[in-house]
Amino acid sequence: MNEAKRGFDPAAHLDAMAPSLGLTITTEQRQGVIRFLAAAQAMAEIVQAAPVAEDTLELAPVFRPGLAGVEEEA
Amino acid sequence: MSVDVFAPAHRIAAQVRSGEVGAEVVVRAFLERISRIDPKVNAFTDVTATRALAQAAAIDRARAAGEPLGPLAGVPFAAKNLFDIEGLPTRAGSKINRERTPACRDAVLIERLTAAGAVLIGGLNMGEYAYDFTGENAHDGPCRNPHDLSRMAGGSSSGSGAATAAGMAPISLGSDTNGSIRVPSSLCGVFGLKPTYGRLPRTRSFPFCDSLDHLGPFARDVTDLALAYDLLQGPDPHDPACAQRPVEPVSAQLTKGVSGLRIALAGGYFATDGLPEAAAAVGAVAQALGATRTVALDGAQIARAAAFLVTNAESAALHLGRLQLRAEDFDPDTRDRFLAGTMLPAAWYIQAQRARRWFHDQMMRTFEEVDLVIAPATPCPAPPIGQKMLEIRGQILPLRPSLGLFTQPISCIGLPVAAVPVAGDGLPIGVQLIAPPWREDIVLKAAHVLQEMKICTAEPPKAI
């Protein structure tokens, strides 16, 4: 993720993504959007550190608390 | 007789049922208080006086005819304006939604309280599209804290916290995606319940982030909070996230106390070093409940980041069409966050959902050893309206996201939480009581103990 961080340029990301999403980012909006993209990237770096098993992808599209795989691991 | 607007809801209902006071008298008293107080507080965006008076008159006629009355007969309540209210456009704190067709039917939770005899008296101010912890709103004006009108009510259920704190609605309804019940409960000094994710159906309420949206009640009294919660429960087929569980009432067990429960204080990420008001409140609650240990809750920071990303991505996707066509009609304080959220790489969102599952499993292991966890609700009491930055443990951080620092990791995994108010010397501040999934009974019993001990009380505001 460190490499990804170095590679993430929020301004360039905005310029690439906005047209494909049909969004027009005004001058007034631009700095704020860049700031929030940078904040989201920092959060993405934190979640990347979660020690999830590499060969699983448990997303729980409808999240039901209390039904974890705790018993299996205990 | 005169109506005490700070009386508990269950007492008002008992008076109405016994005929000591008429429902119409009660409703008129609250409408009068709203007209006098709310211009200062700005908690209400709509007052449904005609409907409320008609319902109150019907309750009085029913009583006169000897018909049985509901457990909340004649008790006024109000709902955050993302709940559908028949005849009103569901604005969800926005300018854009005011153009919607008026709702043709109340939200299911409003229907349930109404069926119990409670009387809807209005829709409440909120942060735009619920993306807010402050209670500020560019379209409707800021909702002000009843304890100090120069300060924030907290958000996004700002009007819910403020109306209930100010004696304008003994019970109110709000929503909580990252802390939007618990933050205003803390800042306004009232009790709030965020039930387990999937417990209460969200049918006919305007969404924010489907993976994390919860609905729940506010009250100034724990008996009222539990009573409202019991009446709100039950399955509904129209919310796919609703767990469809049968009603599991709590009110009858409310006074059973907490003896035998393993109670712990949250440490690590939730430590209150350098946060004097939060430390004092958490310390008082921990001592009163007999907390015997501290649990680290490792991974809370990851959960908070996961909640941030899930919220940003899902809510931005929900609003993409509006952002494409009329971004200028958004509140500037939410607009740029929504715009950024439309552009998040899918891998970030998916990793956030994986991290959520991981932290949930971590917490389930913790709950093998403890039954109740105590944590601060907010890092500080209500900041001044307009403040943009917040000092937390020596760090200067943006205020808007930081008010939810302690609530966000918990709603991320859907745990039930009661926010309980500690009055303090000046402004109130809340504490979170956190239990395993589906154990709302534990947090409400603990809240009741704290109320009985007068550690946690919703004090009438002196500022209004």
Coordinates of C-alpha atoms in Angstrom, one line a residue:
Chain A
M1 CA 0.0 0.0 0.0
N2 CA 2.9 2.3 0.6
E3 CA 3.7 2.2 -3.1
A4 CA 0.1 2.8 -3.8
K5 CA 0.2 5.8 -1.6
R6 CA 3.1 7.3 -3.4
G7 CA 1.3 6.6 -6.6
F8 CA -2.0 8.3 -5.5
D9 CA -2.3 11.8 -6.8
P10 CA -5.8 13.0 -5.7
A11 CA -5.8 15.9 -8.3
A12 CA -4.9 13.5 -11.1
H13 CA -7.4 11.0 -9.9
L14 CA -10.1 13.6 -9.9
D15 CA -9.3 14.7 -13.4
A16 CA -9.4 11.2 -14.7
M17 CA -12.6 10.1 -12.9
A18 CA -14.9 13.1 -13.0
P19 CA -15.6 13.1 -16.8
S20 CA -16.2 9.3 -16.8
L21 CA -18.8 9.8 -14.0
G22 CA -20.5 12.7 -15.8
L23 CA -19.3 15.2 -13.1
T24 CA -18.2 18.7 -13.7
I25 CA -16.0 19.9 -10.8
T26 CA -16.0 23.6 -10.5
T27 CA -13.1 25.7 -9.3
E28 CA -14.9 26.3 -6.0
Q29 CA -15.4 22.5 -5.5
R30 CA -12.0 21.3 -6.6
Q31 CA -9.8 21.9 -3.5
G32 CA -12.5 20.4 -1.2
V33 CA -12.8 17.3 -3.4
I34 CA -9.1 16.9 -3.6
R35 CA -8.9 17.2 0.2
F36 CA -11.6 14.6 0.7
L37 CA -10.0 12.2 -1.8
A38 CA -6.7 12.5 0.1
A39 CA -8.6 11.8 3.4
A40 CA -10.2 8.7 1.8
Q41 CA -6.9 7.5 0.6
A42 CA -5.5 7.8 4.1
M43 CA -8.5 5.7 5.4
A44 CA -7.8 3.2 2.6
E45 CA -4.3 2.8 3.9
I46 CA -5.6 2.1 7.4
V47 CA -8.1 -0.5 6.3
Q48 CA -5.4 -2.2 4.1
A49 CA -3.6 -3.0 7.4
A50 CA -6.5 -5.2 8.6
P51 CA -5.1 -8.7 8.9
V52 CA -7.7 -10.4 6.8
A53 CA -6.9 -13.8 5.3
E54 CA -5.6 -13.3 1.8
D55 CA -7.7 -16.2 0.4
T56 CA -11.0 -15.0 1.8
L57 CA -13.4 -12.3 0.7
E58 CA -16.2 -12.0 3.2
L59 CA -18.2 -9.0 2.5
A60 CA -21.6 -9.7 4.0
P61 CA -23.8 -7.8 1.6
V62 CA -26.6 -7.8 4.2
F63 CA -24.6 -7.5 7.4
R64 CA -26.0 -9.6 10.2
P65 CA -24.2 -9.0 13.5
G66 CA -23.7 -12.1 15.7
L67 CA -23.1 -14.6 12.9
A68 CA -19.3 -14.5 12.8
G69 CA -17.0 -17.3 12.1
V70 CA -15.7 -17.0 15.7
E71 CA -16.8 -20.5 16.7
E72 CA -14.9 -22.1 13.9
E73 CA -11.7 -20.4 14.8
A74 CA -12.0 -20.9 18.6
Chain B
M1 CA -54.1 21.3 35.1
S2 CA -50.9 22.5 33.7
V3 CA -48.7 20.2 31.7
D4 CA -45.1 19.6 32.7
V5 CA -43.2 19.4 29.4
F6 CA -40.3 17.8 31.1
A7 CA -42.4 15.0 32.6
P8 CA -41.5 11.5 31.4
A9 CA -43.6 10.3 28.5
H10 CA -44.9 7.2 30.4
R11 CA -46.2 9.5 33.2
I12 CA -47.9 11.8 30.6
A13 CA -49.5 8.7 29.0
A14 CA -50.7 7.5 32.5
Q15 CA -52.3 10.9 33.1
V16 CA -54.1 10.8 29.8
R17 CA -55.3 7.2 30.3
S18 CA -56.6 8.1 33.7
G19 CA -58.3 11.2 32.5
E20 CA -56.3 13.4 34.7
V21 CA -55.4 15.5 31.6
G22 CA -56.7 15.4 28.1
A23 CA -54.5 14.5 25.1
E24 CA -55.6 17.7 23.4
V25 CA -54.5 19.7 26.4
V26 CA -51.1 17.9 26.4
V27 CA -50.6 18.5 22.6
R28 CA -51.6 22.1 22.8
A29 CA -49.1 22.7 25.7
F30 CA -46.3 21.2 23.5
L31 CA -47.3 23.2 20.4
E32 CA -47.3 26.3 22.5
R33 CA -43.8 25.5 23.8
I34 CA -42.5 24.8 20.3
S35 CA -43.9 28.2 19.1
R36 CA -42.2 29.9 22.0
I37 CA -38.9 28.1 22.2
D38 CA -38.1 26.7 18.8
P39 CA -37.4 30.1 17.1
K40 CA -34.3 30.1 19.4
V41 CA -33.4 26.4 19.0
N42 CA -34.4 25.7 15.4
A43 CA -35.1 22.0 16.0
F44 CA -38.3 21.7 14.0
T45 CA -38.5 22.1 10.2
D46 CA -42.2 21.2 10.1
V47 CA -44.8 21.4 12.9
T48 CA -47.8 19.1 12.2
A49 CA -50.2 20.9 14.4
T50 CA -53.4 20.1 12.5
R51 CA -52.8 16.4 12.4
A52 CA -51.6 16.4 16.0
L53 CA -54.7 18.1 17.3
A54 CA -57.0 15.9 15.3
Q55 CA -55.3 12.8 16.7
A56 CA -55.4 14.1 20.2
A57 CA -59.1 14.9 19.9
A58 CA -59.7 11.3 18.7
I59 CA -57.8 10.0 21.7
D60 CA -59.9 12.1 24.0
R61 CA -63.1 10.8 22.3
A62 CA -61.9 7.2 22.6
R63 CA -61.3 7.6 26.3
A64 CA -64.7 9.2 26.8
A65 CA -66.2 6.2 24.9
G66 CA -64.4 3.8 27.3
E67 CA -62.1 2.4 24.7
P68 CA -58.6 1.3 25.8
L69 CA -55.8 3.7 25.1
G70 CA -52.2 2.8 24.0
P71 CA -49.2 2.9 26.2
L72 CA -48.1 6.2 24.8
A73 CA -51.5 7.8 24.7
G74 CA -51.3 11.5 24.1
V75 CA -47.5 11.7 24.2
P76 CA -46.1 14.1 21.6
F77 CA -43.2 12.9 19.5
A78 CA -41.2 14.2 16.5
A79 CA -39.1 12.6 13.8
K80 CA -35.9 13.6 12.0
N81 CA -37.0 14.8 8.6
L82 CA -35.7 11.8 6.7
F83 CA -38.7 9.8 8.0
D84 CA -41.6 9.9 5.7
I85 CA -44.5 12.0 7.1
E86 CA -47.7 11.7 5.1
G87 CA -48.3 14.9 3.2
L88 CA -44.8 16.3 3.4
P89 CA -41.8 15.9 1.0
T90 CA -39.1 13.9 2.8
R91 CA -36.4 16.5 2.7
A92 CA -33.6 14.6 4.6
G93 CA -32.0 18.0 5.4
S94 CA -31.6 18.9 1.8
K95 CA -32.8 21.6 -0.5
I96 CA -33.2 19.3 -3.4
N97 CA -35.6 16.8 -1.8
R98 CA -38.2 19.5 -1.1
E99 CA -39.2 19.1 -4.7
R100 CA -40.2 15.5 -4.0
T101 CA -43.8 14.4 -4.2
P102 CA -45.2 14.5 -0.6
A103 CA -45.1 11.2 1.1
C104 CA -48.3 9.3 0.8
R105 CA -47.8 7.3 4.0
D106 CA -45.8 7.6 7.3
A107 CA -42.6 5.7 7.9
V108 CA -43.2 2.4 9.5
L109 CA -41.7 3.5 12.9
I110 CA -43.9 6.6 12.9
E111 CA -46.9 4.3 12.3
R112 CA -45.9 2.1 15.2
L113 CA -45.6 4.9 17.7
T114 CA -48.9 6.4 16.4
A115 CA -50.6 3.0 16.9
A116 CA -49.4 3.2 20.5
G117 CA -51.2 6.5 21.0
A118 CA -48.2 8.8 20.5
V119 CA -48.9 12.0 18.6
L120 CA -46.6 13.2 15.9
I121 CA -46.0 16.9 16.3
G122 CA -43.4 17.5 13.6
G123 CA -40.4 16.9 11.5
L124 CA -36.9 17.8 12.8
N125 CA -33.9 19.5 11.5
M126 CA -30.9 17.5 10.5
G127 CA -27.6 17.7 8.7
E128 CA -28.0 17.4 4.9
Y129 CA -28.6 13.8 3.8
A130 CA -27.3 12.8 7.3
Y131 CA -23.7 13.4 6.4
D132 CA -22.9 15.4 9.5
F133 CA -22.0 15.4 13.1
T134 CA -22.5 19.1 13.9
G135 CA -26.2 20.0 13.4
E136 CA -25.3 22.7 11.0
N137 CA -27.4 23.0 7.8
A138 CA -27.0 25.6 5.1
H139 CA -30.6 25.4 4.0
D140 CA -32.5 25.3 7.3
G141 CA -30.0 27.0 9.5
P142 CA -28.1 25.4 12.4
C143 CA -29.9 23.5 15.1
R144 CA -28.8 25.1 18.3
N145 CA -27.9 23.4 21.6
P146 CA -30.6 24.0 24.2
H147 CA -28.0 24.2 26.9
D148 CA -26.1 26.9 25.2
L149 CA -27.6 28.4 22.1
S150 CA -24.2 29.5 20.7
R151 CA -23.2 25.8 20.5
M152 CA -23.8 22.8 18.2
A153 CA -26.6 20.4 18.9
G154 CA -24.6 17.6 17.2
G155 CA -25.7 15.7 14.2
S156 CA -26.9 14.5 12.1
S157 CA -30.1 13.9 14.2
S158 CA -29.7 17.4 15.6
G159 CA -33.3 18.3 15.9
S160 CA -34.0 15.0 17.6
G161 CA -31.5 15.7 20.3
A162 CA -32.4 19.3 20.7
A163 CA -36.2 18.9 20.7
T164 CA -36.1 16.2 23.3
A165 CA -33.6 18.1 25.5
A166 CA -35.6 21.3 25.3
G167 CA -38.9 19.8 26.4
M168 CA -40.5 20.1 23.0
A169 CA -40.9 16.3 22.4
P170 CA -40.6 13.7 25.2
I171 CA -39.6 11.2 22.5
S172 CA -38.0 11.7 19.2
L173 CA -36.8 9.5 16.4
G174 CA -33.5 9.7 14.6
S175 CA -31.0 7.8 12.5
D176 CA -27.5 6.7 13.2
T177 CA -25.0 5.6 10.5
N178 CA -21.8 6.6 12.2
G179 CA -23.0 8.3 15.4
S180 CA -25.9 10.4 14.4
I181 CA -28.0 9.4 17.4
R182 CA -25.2 9.1 19.9
V183 CA -23.4 12.4 19.0
P184 CA -26.5 14.7 19.5
S185 CA -27.5 12.6 22.5
S186 CA -24.1 13.4 24.0
L187 CA -24.0 17.1 23.1
C188 CA -27.7 17.8 24.1
G189 CA -27.6 15.7 27.2
V190 CA -30.4 13.1 26.5
F191 CA -30.6 9.3 26.3
G192 CA -30.4 7.8 22.9
L193 CA -30.6 4.2 21.7
K194 CA -28.9 2.9 18.6
P195 CA -30.2 -0.7 18.4
T196 CA -28.4 -3.5 16.7
Y197 CA -28.1 -3.2 12.9
G198 CA -31.2 -4.8 11.4
R199 CA -33.3 -4.6 14.5
L200 CA -35.7 -1.7 13.5
P201 CA -37.0 -1.5 10.0
R202 CA -36.1 1.5 8.0
T203 CA -39.1 1.3 5.7
R204 CA -40.1 4.7 4.3
S205 CA -37.1 6.6 5.6
F206 CA -34.7 8.3 3.3
P207 CA -31.4 6.3 3.1
F208 CA -27.8 7.5 3.6
C209 CA -25.6 4.4 3.6
D210 CA -27.4 1.1 3.4
S211 CA -24.7 -1.0 5.0
L212 CA -24.6 1.2 8.2
D213 CA -28.0 2.9 8.5
H214 CA -29.8 2.4 11.8
L215 CA -32.9 4.0 13.3
G216 CA -33.7 4.6 16.9
P217 CA -35.3 6.7 19.7
F218 CA -34.3 9.6 21.9
A219 CA -35.8 10.3 25.3
R220 CA -35.1 12.1 28.6
D221 CA -35.9 9.1 30.7
V222 CA -34.7 5.5 30.4
T223 CA -38.2 4.0 31.0
D224 CA -39.4 6.1 28.0
L225 CA -36.5 5.0 25.9
A226 CA -37.2 1.3 26.5
L227 CA -40.9 1.7 26.1
A228 CA -40.5 3.5 22.7
Y229 CA -37.9 0.8 21.7
D230 CA -40.3 -2.0 22.6
L231 CA -43.1 -0.4 20.5
L232 CA -40.8 0.2 17.5
Q233 CA -39.7 -3.4 17.3
G234 CA -41.0 -6.1 14.9
P235 CA -40.4 -7.4 11.5
D236 CA -41.2 -5.6 8.3
P237 CA -40.7 -7.1 4.8
H238 CA -39.8 -4.0 3.0
D239 CA -36.4 -3.4 4.5
P240 CA -34.0 -6.0 3.2
A241 CA -31.6 -5.4 6.0
C242 CA -34.2 -5.9 8.7
A243 CA -33.4 -9.1 10.5
Q244 CA -37.1 -9.9 10.8
R245 CA -36.7 -10.9 14.5
P246 CA -39.8 -11.1 16.7
V247 CA -40.3 -8.4 19.3
E248 CA -38.0 -8.9 22.3
P249 CA -39.4 -6.5 24.8
V250 CA -37.1 -5.0 27.4
S251 CA -39.3 -2.8 29.6
A252 CA -40.4 -5.6 32.0
Q253 CA -36.7 -6.3 32.8
L254 CA -35.5 -2.7 33.0
T255 CA -35.2 -2.7 36.7
K256 CA -33.3 -5.9 37.1
G257 CA -29.9 -4.3 37.5
V258 CA -26.5 -5.2 36.2
S259 CA -25.3 -7.6 38.9
G260 CA -23.5 -10.6 37.4
L261 CA -22.6 -8.7 34.2
R262 CA -18.9 -8.5 33.3
I263 CA -18.4 -4.8 32.6
A264 CA -15.3 -3.3 31.1
L265 CA -14.0 0.1 30.2
A266 CA -12.8 0.5 26.6
G267 CA -9.1 1.4 26.4
G268 CA -6.6 1.9 23.6
Y269 CA -8.3 3.9 20.8
F270 CA -11.1 4.9 23.3
A271 CA -8.8 6.1 26.0
T272 CA -9.8 9.5 27.4
D273 CA -6.3 10.9 28.3
G274 CA -6.3 14.6 27.4
L275 CA -10.1 14.7 27.1
P276 CA -11.1 15.9 30.6
E277 CA -14.9 16.1 30.2
A278 CA -15.1 12.7 28.5
A279 CA -12.7 11.2 31.1
A280 CA -14.8 12.4 34.0
A281 CA -18.0 11.1 32.5
V282 CA -16.6 7.7 31.5
G283 CA -15.0 7.5 35.0
A284 CA -18.2 8.2 36.8
V285 CA -20.2 5.7 34.7
A286 CA -17.5 3.0 35.1
Q287 CA -17.3 3.4 38.8
A288 CA -21.1 3.4 39.2
L289 CA -21.5 0.2 37.1
G290 CA -18.5 -1.5 38.8
A291 CA -16.4 -1.9 35.8
T292 CA -13.6 -4.2 36.8
R293 CA -11.3 -4.3 33.8
T294 CA -10.2 -2.4 30.6
V295 CA -10.4 -4.0 27.2
A296 CA -8.2 -2.6 24.4
L297 CA -10.6 -3.2 21.4
D298 CA -7.7 -3.5 19.0
G299 CA -8.7 -2.7 15.5
A300 CA -11.1 0.2 16.3
Q301 CA -9.1 2.6 14.2
I302 CA -9.4 0.2 11.2
A303 CA -13.1 -0.1 11.9
R304 CA -13.4 3.7 11.9
A305 CA -11.6 4.0 8.6
A306 CA -13.8 1.2 7.1
A307 CA -16.9 3.0 8.2
F308 CA -15.6 6.2 6.6
L309 CA -15.0 4.6 3.3
V310 CA -18.2 2.5 3.2
T311 CA -20.2 5.6 4.1
N312 CA -18.4 7.8 1.5
A313 CA -18.7 5.3 -1.3
E314 CA -22.3 4.2 -0.7
S315 CA -23.8 7.6 0.0
A316 CA -22.0 9.2 -3.0
A317 CA -23.4 6.4 -5.3
L318 CA -26.8 7.2 -3.9
H319 CA -26.5 10.8 -4.8
L320 CA -24.6 10.5 -8.1
G321 CA -27.5 11.6 -10.2
R322 CA -28.1 14.7 -8.1
L323 CA -24.4 15.5 -8.1
Q324 CA -24.2 15.3 -11.9
L325 CA -27.2 17.6 -12.4
R326 CA -27.2 20.1 -9.5
A327 CA -24.2 19.9 -7.2
E328 CA -24.6 23.6 -6.5
D329 CA -27.8 22.9 -4.7
F330 CA -26.0 20.8 -2.0
D331 CA -24.9 22.2 1.3
P332 CA -21.2 23.1 0.6
D333 CA -20.3 21.2 3.8
T334 CA -21.5 17.9 2.4
R335 CA -21.1 18.5 -1.4
D336 CA -17.3 18.1 -1.7
R337 CA -17.3 14.9 0.4
F338 CA -20.1 13.4 -1.7
L339 CA -18.2 14.4 -4.9
A340 CA -15.0 12.7 -3.7
G341 CA -17.0 9.7 -2.7
T342 CA -18.2 9.1 -6.2
M343 CA -14.5 8.6 -7.3
L344 CA -13.2 6.0 -4.7
P345 CA -11.5 3.0 -6.2
A346 CA -13.7 -0.1 -5.8
A347 CA -10.8 -1.9 -4.1
W348 CA -10.9 0.6 -1.2
Y349 CA -14.6 0.0 -0.6
I350 CA -14.2 -3.8 -0.8
Q351 CA -11.3 -3.8 1.6
A352 CA -13.3 -1.7 3.9
Q353 CA -16.1 -4.3 3.9
R354 CA -13.5 -7.0 4.6
A355 CA -12.1 -5.0 7.4
R356 CA -15.5 -4.6 8.8
R357 CA -16.1 -8.3 9.0
W358 CA -12.7 -8.8 10.6
F359 CA -13.3 -6.2 13.3
H360 CA -16.7 -7.7 14.0
D361 CA -15.1 -11.1 14.6
Q362 CA -12.5 -9.4 16.9
M363 CA -15.3 -7.9 18.9
M364 CA -17.2 -11.1 19.2
R365 CA -14.2 -12.6 20.8
T366 CA -14.1 -9.7 23.3
F367 CA -17.7 -10.4 24.1
E368 CA -16.8 -13.9 25.1
E369 CA -15.2 -12.3 28.1
V370 CA -17.3 -9.2 28.8
D371 CA -21.0 -8.4 28.6
L372 CA -20.9 -4.6 28.5
V373 CA -18.3 -2.1 27.3
I374 CA -18.2 1.5 28.4
A375 CA -16.7 4.1 26.0
P376 CA -16.9 7.9 25.5
A377 CA -19.6 9.1 23.1
T378 CA -17.8 12.2 22.0
P379 CA -14.4 13.6 22.7
C380 CA -15.8 16.8 24.1
P381 CA -19.0 18.6 25.0
A382 CA -20.8 20.8 22.4
P383 CA -18.3 23.0 20.4
P384 CA -19.4 26.5 19.3
I385 CA -21.4 26.7 16.1
G386 CA -19.1 27.4 13.2
Q387 CA -16.0 25.9 14.7
K388 CA -14.0 24.0 12.1
M389 CA -11.1 22.4 13.9
L390 CA -11.0 20.4 17.2
E391 CA -8.0 19.7 19.4
I392 CA -7.9 16.1 20.5
R393 CA -5.1 14.9 22.6
G394 CA -2.9 17.7 21.4
Q395 CA -3.7 17.2 17.7
I396 CA -5.6 19.8 15.7
L397 CA -8.1 17.8 13.6
P398 CA -11.0 18.7 11.3
L399 CA -14.0 18.9 13.6
R400 CA -16.7 17.5 11.4
P401 CA -15.4 13.9 11.2
S402 CA -13.7 14.0 14.6
L403 CA -16.9 14.4 16.6
G404 CA -17.7 10.8 15.6
L405 CA -14.3 9.4 16.5
F406 CA -15.7 7.1 19.2
T407 CA -19.1 6.3 17.7
Q408 CA -18.0 5.3 14.2
P409 CA -16.1 2.0 15.0
I410 CA -19.1 0.7 17.0
S411 CA -21.9 1.3 14.4
C412 CA -19.4 0.0 11.8
I413 CA -20.2 -3.5 13.1
G414 CA -23.8 -2.8 14.2
L415 CA -23.6 -3.3 17.9
P416 CA -26.4 -2.0 20.2
V417 CA -25.5 1.1 22.1
A418 CA -27.2 3.4 24.6
A419 CA -25.8 6.9 24.8
V420 CA -26.3 8.1 28.4
P421 CA -25.9 11.7 29.5
V422 CA -23.7 12.9 32.3
A423 CA -24.7 16.5 33.2
G424 CA -21.3 17.7 34.4
D425 CA -20.7 21.2 35.8
G426 CA -21.5 23.0 32.6
L427 CA -22.4 21.3 29.3
P428 CA -23.5 17.7 29.3
I429 CA -21.5 14.9 27.6
G430 CA -22.5 11.3 26.8
V431 CA -21.1 7.9 27.4
Q432 CA -21.7 4.8 25.2
L433 CA -22.9 1.6 26.8
I434 CA -22.1 -1.1 24.2
A435 CA -23.4 -4.7 24.2
P436 CA -23.2 -7.8 22.0
P437 CA -25.5 -7.9 19.0
W438 CA -29.2 -8.2 19.9
R439 CA -28.6 -7.4 23.6
E440 CA -30.3 -4.1 23.8
D441 CA -31.7 -5.3 27.2
I442 CA -28.2 -5.1 28.7
V443 CA -27.5 -1.5 27.6
L444 CA -31.0 -0.3 28.7
K445 CA -30.7 -2.1 32.1
A446 CA -27.4 -0.4 32.7
A447 CA -28.8 2.9 31.6
H448 CA -31.6 2.5 34.1
V449 CA -29.2 1.8 36.9
L450 CA -27.2 4.9 36.1
Q451 CA -30.4 7.0 36.0
E452 CA -31.5 5.6 39.4
M453 CA -28.1 6.5 40.8
K454 CA -28.5 10.0 39.3
I455 CA -25.1 9.5 37.5
C456 CA -26.9 10.0 34.2
T457 CA -29.8 12.4 34.0
A458 CA -31.2 14.6 31.2
E459 CA -31.3 17.9 33.0
P460 CA -33.7 20.6 31.7
P461 CA -31.7 23.3 29.9
K462 CA -31.1 26.6 31.8
A463 CA -30.4 28.5 28.6
I464 CA -34.0 28.7 27.4

